[in-house]
Coordinates of C-alpha atoms in Angstrom, one line a residue:
Chain A
M5 CA -0.1 0.0 0.2
T6 CA 1.2 3.4 -0.8
G7 CA 0.3 7.2 -0.6
N8 CA 1.7 10.3 -2.3
D9 CA 1.9 14.0 -2.0
I10 CA 2.9 16.6 -4.3
I11 CA 3.6 20.5 -3.6
D12 CA 3.8 22.8 -6.2
R13 CA 6.6 25.1 -5.0
A14 CA 5.4 28.2 -6.3
T15 CA 1.5 27.5 -5.2
A16 CA 3.2 26.8 -1.7
A17 CA 5.2 30.1 -1.6
A18 CA 2.1 32.3 -2.5
E19 CA -0.3 30.5 -0.5
S20 CA 1.6 29.9 2.6
N21 CA 3.8 31.9 4.8
W22 CA 5.6 29.2 6.8
K23 CA 7.5 32.0 8.6
R24 CA 4.1 33.2 10.6
K25 CA 4.4 32.9 14.1
G26 CA 3.1 29.8 15.5
F27 CA 3.4 28.0 12.1
L28 CA 6.2 25.7 12.4
E29 CA 5.4 25.0 16.0
K30 CA 1.8 23.9 15.0
I31 CA 3.0 21.1 12.5
F32 CA 6.5 20.1 13.5
T33 CA 8.1 18.0 16.2
L34 CA 11.5 19.8 17.8
Q35 CA 13.5 17.2 15.8
E36 CA 11.8 18.7 12.7
Q37 CA 12.1 22.1 13.6
Q38 CA 15.8 21.5 14.3
Y39 CA 16.0 19.9 10.4
I40 CA 14.5 23.2 9.3
H41 CA 16.8 25.6 11.3
E42 CA 19.8 23.8 9.9
A43 CA 18.6 23.4 6.5
A44 CA 20.5 25.2 3.8
S45 CA 17.0 26.0 2.3
P46 CA 14.6 25.9 5.3
G47 CA 11.6 26.6 2.9
E48 CA 12.4 23.5 0.8
M49 CA 12.9 21.5 4.2
V50 CA 9.3 22.7 5.3
W51 CA 7.6 21.4 2.4
K52 CA 9.5 18.5 2.1
L53 CA 8.6 17.7 6.0
W54 CA 5.2 18.5 5.1
S55 CA 4.7 16.3 1.9
M56 CA 6.4 13.4 4.1
K57 CA 3.8 13.8 6.9
E58 CA 0.7 13.7 4.1
S59 CA 1.9 11.1 2.2
A60 CA 2.4 8.6 5.2
Y61 CA -1.2 10.0 6.7
K62 CA -2.7 8.8 3.3
V63 CA -1.6 5.3 3.9
Y64 CA -2.4 5.1 7.3
T65 CA -5.9 6.3 7.0
R66 CA -6.2 3.9 4.3
Q67 CA -4.8 1.1 6.8
Y68 CA -6.9 2.3 9.8
G69 CA -9.8 4.4 8.3
G70 CA -10.7 7.7 10.3
R71 CA -9.6 11.3 9.3
F72 CA -8.0 13.7 11.8
F73 CA -5.6 16.8 11.8
A74 CA -2.8 15.7 13.6
P75 CA 0.6 16.7 11.6
Q76 CA 3.2 16.6 14.9
K77 CA 2.0 12.5 15.3
F78 CA 3.7 11.9 12.4
N79 CA 7.3 11.8 13.1
C80 CA 9.7 12.3 10.4
T81 CA 13.3 11.5 10.3
V82 CA 15.1 12.5 7.3
L83 CA 17.7 9.8 6.0
S84 CA 19.1 11.5 3.2
R85 CA 18.1 13.9 0.4
S86 CA 15.9 11.3 -0.9
A87 CA 15.0 9.1 1.8
G88 CA 13.3 9.4 4.8
K89 CA 10.9 7.7 7.2
V90 CA 7.6 8.7 9.1
D91 CA 6.6 7.0 12.3
I92 CA 3.2 7.2 13.9
N93 CA 1.7 5.1 16.7
N94 CA 4.6 2.3 16.2
V95 CA 3.9 2.1 12.3
T96 CA 6.7 2.9 10.3
Y97 CA 6.6 4.3 6.5
L98 CA 9.2 4.7 4.2
I99 CA 9.6 7.7 2.2
T100 CA 11.1 8.6 -1.1
T101 CA 10.9 12.2 -1.8
N102 CA 11.9 13.9 -5.2
T103 CA 12.8 17.4 -4.7
D104 CA 12.5 19.2 -8.1
K105 CA 13.1 22.8 -8.6
K106 CA 9.1 23.3 -9.3
Y107 CA 7.9 20.7 -7.1
I108 CA 8.1 18.5 -4.2
Y109 CA 7.0 15.1 -4.3
S110 CA 6.8 12.4 -2.0
I111 CA 5.9 8.5 -1.6
A112 CA 5.3 6.6 1.4
R113 CA 4.8 3.0 1.4
L114 CA 5.2 0.4 4.4
D115 CA 8.1 -1.7 4.8
D116 CA 7.1 -4.6 3.1
P117 CA 9.0 -6.2 0.1
G118 CA 5.4 -6.7 -1.8
N119 CA 5.3 -3.0 -2.4
A120 CA 8.3 -2.8 -4.4
S121 CA 5.9 -3.4 -7.6
F122 CA 3.8 -0.3 -7.0
M123 CA 3.4 2.0 -10.2
N124 CA 3.5 5.9 -10.1
C125 CA 3.6 8.9 -12.5
C126 CA 4.2 12.4 -11.7
F127 CA 2.9 15.2 -14.5
R128 CA 2.2 18.9 -15.0
I129 CA -1.3 19.9 -15.0
T130 CA -2.8 22.8 -16.0
G131 CA -6.5 24.4 -15.4
T132 CA -7.7 25.1 -11.9
D133 CA -11.3 23.9 -12.2
F134 CA -11.0 21.5 -9.2
G135 CA -13.5 18.9 -10.8
K136 CA -12.0 18.8 -14.0
Q137 CA -8.5 18.5 -12.5
Q138 CA -9.7 15.3 -10.8
Q139 CA -11.1 13.7 -13.9
F140 CA -8.0 14.7 -15.9
I141 CA -6.1 12.7 -13.3
Y142 CA -8.4 9.5 -13.3
E143 CA -7.9 9.4 -17.1
R144 CA -4.1 9.5 -16.8
M145 CA -4.2 6.9 -14.4
I146 CA -6.4 4.6 -16.2
S147 CA -4.4 5.2 -19.5
H148 CA -0.8 4.5 -17.4
Y149 CA -2.2 1.4 -15.9
A150 CA -3.8 -0.1 -19.3
M151 CA -0.6 0.7 -20.8
V152 CA 1.7 -0.9 -18.1
S153 CA -0.6 -4.2 -17.9
G154 CA -1.7 -4.8 -21.2
K155 CA -5.2 -4.7 -20.2
E156 CA -8.3 -3.3 -22.1
R157 CA -8.6 0.6 -21.3
N158 CA -12.5 0.5 -21.3
D159 CA -12.1 -2.2 -18.9
I160 CA -10.5 0.1 -16.2
E161 CA -12.3 2.6 -14.1
I162 CA -11.8 4.6 -10.9
I163 CA -14.3 3.6 -8.1
K164 CA -14.6 4.6 -4.2
D165 CA -14.4 2.3 -1.4
R166 CA -16.8 2.7 1.5
N167 CA -14.8 5.2 3.1
G168 CA -14.5 7.1 -0.1
L169 CA -10.9 6.5 -1.0
P170 CA -10.1 5.3 -4.5
L171 CA -9.7 2.2 -5.9
L172 CA -8.8 1.4 -9.6
Y173 CA -11.2 -1.7 -10.7
C174 CA -10.8 -3.8 -13.9
S175 CA -13.9 -5.5 -14.7
Q176 CA -12.1 -7.9 -16.7
D177 CA -10.5 -10.0 -13.9
K178 CA -12.5 -8.3 -11.3
L179 CA -9.5 -7.1 -9.4
S180 CA -9.5 -3.6 -7.7
I181 CA -6.3 -2.0 -6.5
P182 CA -5.7 0.7 -4.4
V183 CA -4.8 4.2 -5.5
S184 CA -3.5 7.7 -4.0
I185 CA -3.9 10.8 -6.0
T186 CA -2.4 14.1 -5.2
H187 CA -2.7 17.6 -7.0
H188 CA -1.4 20.7 -5.9
G189 CA -1.2 24.3 -8.0
N190 CA 0.1 23.0 -11.6
Y191 CA 1.3 19.3 -10.7
A192 CA -0.2 16.1 -9.8
A193 CA 0.6 12.6 -9.4
F194 CA -0.5 9.1 -8.3
T195 CA 0.8 5.8 -7.0
I196 CA -1.2 2.2 -7.8
Y197 CA -0.8 -0.3 -5.2
Chain B
M203 CA -21.6 35.2 21.1
N204 CA -24.6 33.2 19.4
K205 CA -24.3 30.2 17.2
E206 CA -24.8 32.8 14.1
E207 CA -22.4 35.0 14.9
L208 CA -19.9 32.1 15.5
I209 CA -20.3 30.8 12.3
A210 CA -20.4 34.3 10.6
S211 CA -17.3 35.0 12.1
L212 CA -15.9 31.7 10.8
K213 CA -16.7 32.2 7.7
E214 CA -14.8 35.4 7.7
I215 CA -11.7 33.7 9.1
V216 CA -11.7 30.5 6.5
K217 CA -12.7 33.2 3.5
P218 CA -8.9 33.7 2.4
Y219 CA -8.2 29.8 2.3
V220 CA -11.4 28.6 0.6
K221 CA -10.8 27.3 -3.0
D222 CA -14.3 26.5 -3.5
P223 CA -16.7 29.6 -4.1
E224 CA -19.5 27.2 -4.0
G225 CA -18.8 26.1 -0.8
L226 CA -18.3 29.2 1.0
K227 CA -21.8 30.4 -0.1
N228 CA -23.3 27.2 1.4
L229 CA -21.3 27.1 4.4
D230 CA -23.1 26.0 7.5
E231 CA -22.4 23.8 10.7
N232 CA -21.9 20.8 8.5
S233 CA -19.4 22.3 6.3
D234 CA -16.0 20.1 6.0
F235 CA -13.0 22.4 5.7
I236 CA -11.5 20.1 3.3
K237 CA -14.0 18.3 1.4
D238 CA -16.3 21.2 1.0
L239 CA -14.4 24.2 1.3
K240 CA -11.1 22.6 -0.5
I241 CA -9.2 24.4 1.9
N242 CA -5.8 22.7 1.4
S243 CA -4.3 21.0 4.5
A244 CA -1.2 23.3 4.9
N245 CA -3.7 26.2 5.3
L246 CA -5.8 24.2 7.9
V247 CA -2.9 25.3 9.9
D248 CA -3.8 29.1 9.2
V249 CA -7.4 28.8 10.1
I250 CA -6.5 27.6 13.4
L251 CA -4.0 30.2 13.8
D252 CA -6.3 33.0 13.0
I253 CA -9.1 31.3 15.1
E254 CA -6.7 31.7 18.2
S255 CA -5.7 35.1 17.5
A256 CA -9.5 36.3 17.0
F257 CA -11.0 34.7 20.1
D258 CA -7.7 34.7 21.8
I259 CA -7.7 31.2 23.0
I260 CA -5.1 28.3 22.7
I261 CA -6.1 25.2 20.5
D262 CA -4.2 22.2 21.8
N263 CA -2.9 19.4 19.9
E264 CA -6.0 17.3 20.9
S265 CA -8.4 19.6 19.9
M266 CA -6.6 20.4 16.6
E267 CA -7.1 17.0 15.8
K268 CA -10.8 17.4 15.4
M269 CA -10.6 20.8 13.4
L270 CA -12.3 19.1 10.1
T271 CA -15.4 20.9 10.1
V272 CA -17.4 24.1 11.2
K273 CA -18.9 22.1 13.7
A274 CA -15.9 21.0 15.6
A275 CA -14.5 24.1 15.1
M276 CA -17.6 25.9 17.0
E277 CA -17.2 23.5 19.6
I278 CA -13.6 23.8 20.3
I279 CA -14.1 27.9 20.3
T280 CA -17.0 27.5 22.6
T281 CA -15.4 25.2 25.2
K282 CA -12.2 27.2 25.0
L283 CA -13.9 30.5 25.7
S284 CA -15.8 28.9 28.6
E285 CA -12.5 27.9 30.2
K286 CA -11.5 31.5 30.2

């Protein structure tokens, strides 16, 4: 099972002021605040840690259900520029982060060898209409899966499970696979499995 | 402050962060900050900080955890104000 989260750096800079009083303290543990203060680019570290937390939240809520807003509970450890982990309630997620000039993109997965086979794709998206963006991403995901799996495109659709989380469903073999979708500003991405 | 006044002041607070104008127009007790108003989760922190300064209260982590709807925000504000 995987979760992913993308941050459009220009959008984040325009819409959030992480320097505002109290902002970092509400979201980050003392260790994480230390990472930020010591980073060559503190702003980049803020959004990297945030995307790590969000991607882990998506796997966690998929596993255990429920919704909540507790960013500090998702405890980040930075291992390298691209690798990290997030711990919450004795569950550990491995994180891979791609820090691009334009976006920061994290994928969280359980430490499970079976997870090695997940697919992902990250791309630019334009147009701001919320509903249309989602449809566009769904189409991209269906095409991607059809291409990689060799299955018929028309047999694949995106459905929601009982908690409202998306699944990719293939009517040909009655197979449903958990997927994670993320979009922010001009960027979008998804993971399948 | 009565219920209507509280909803009205919350509406003012969330306004700059709302991505769905329809959601703002229809805002009521049952509105979900993320699902209905499409506030992104990083801006939810701004909403919480703005509520803290508008009502001069401190929202602890335990309360923040539930801050996903207008109703939850109203309950937390009311509780914190009564503790003052």
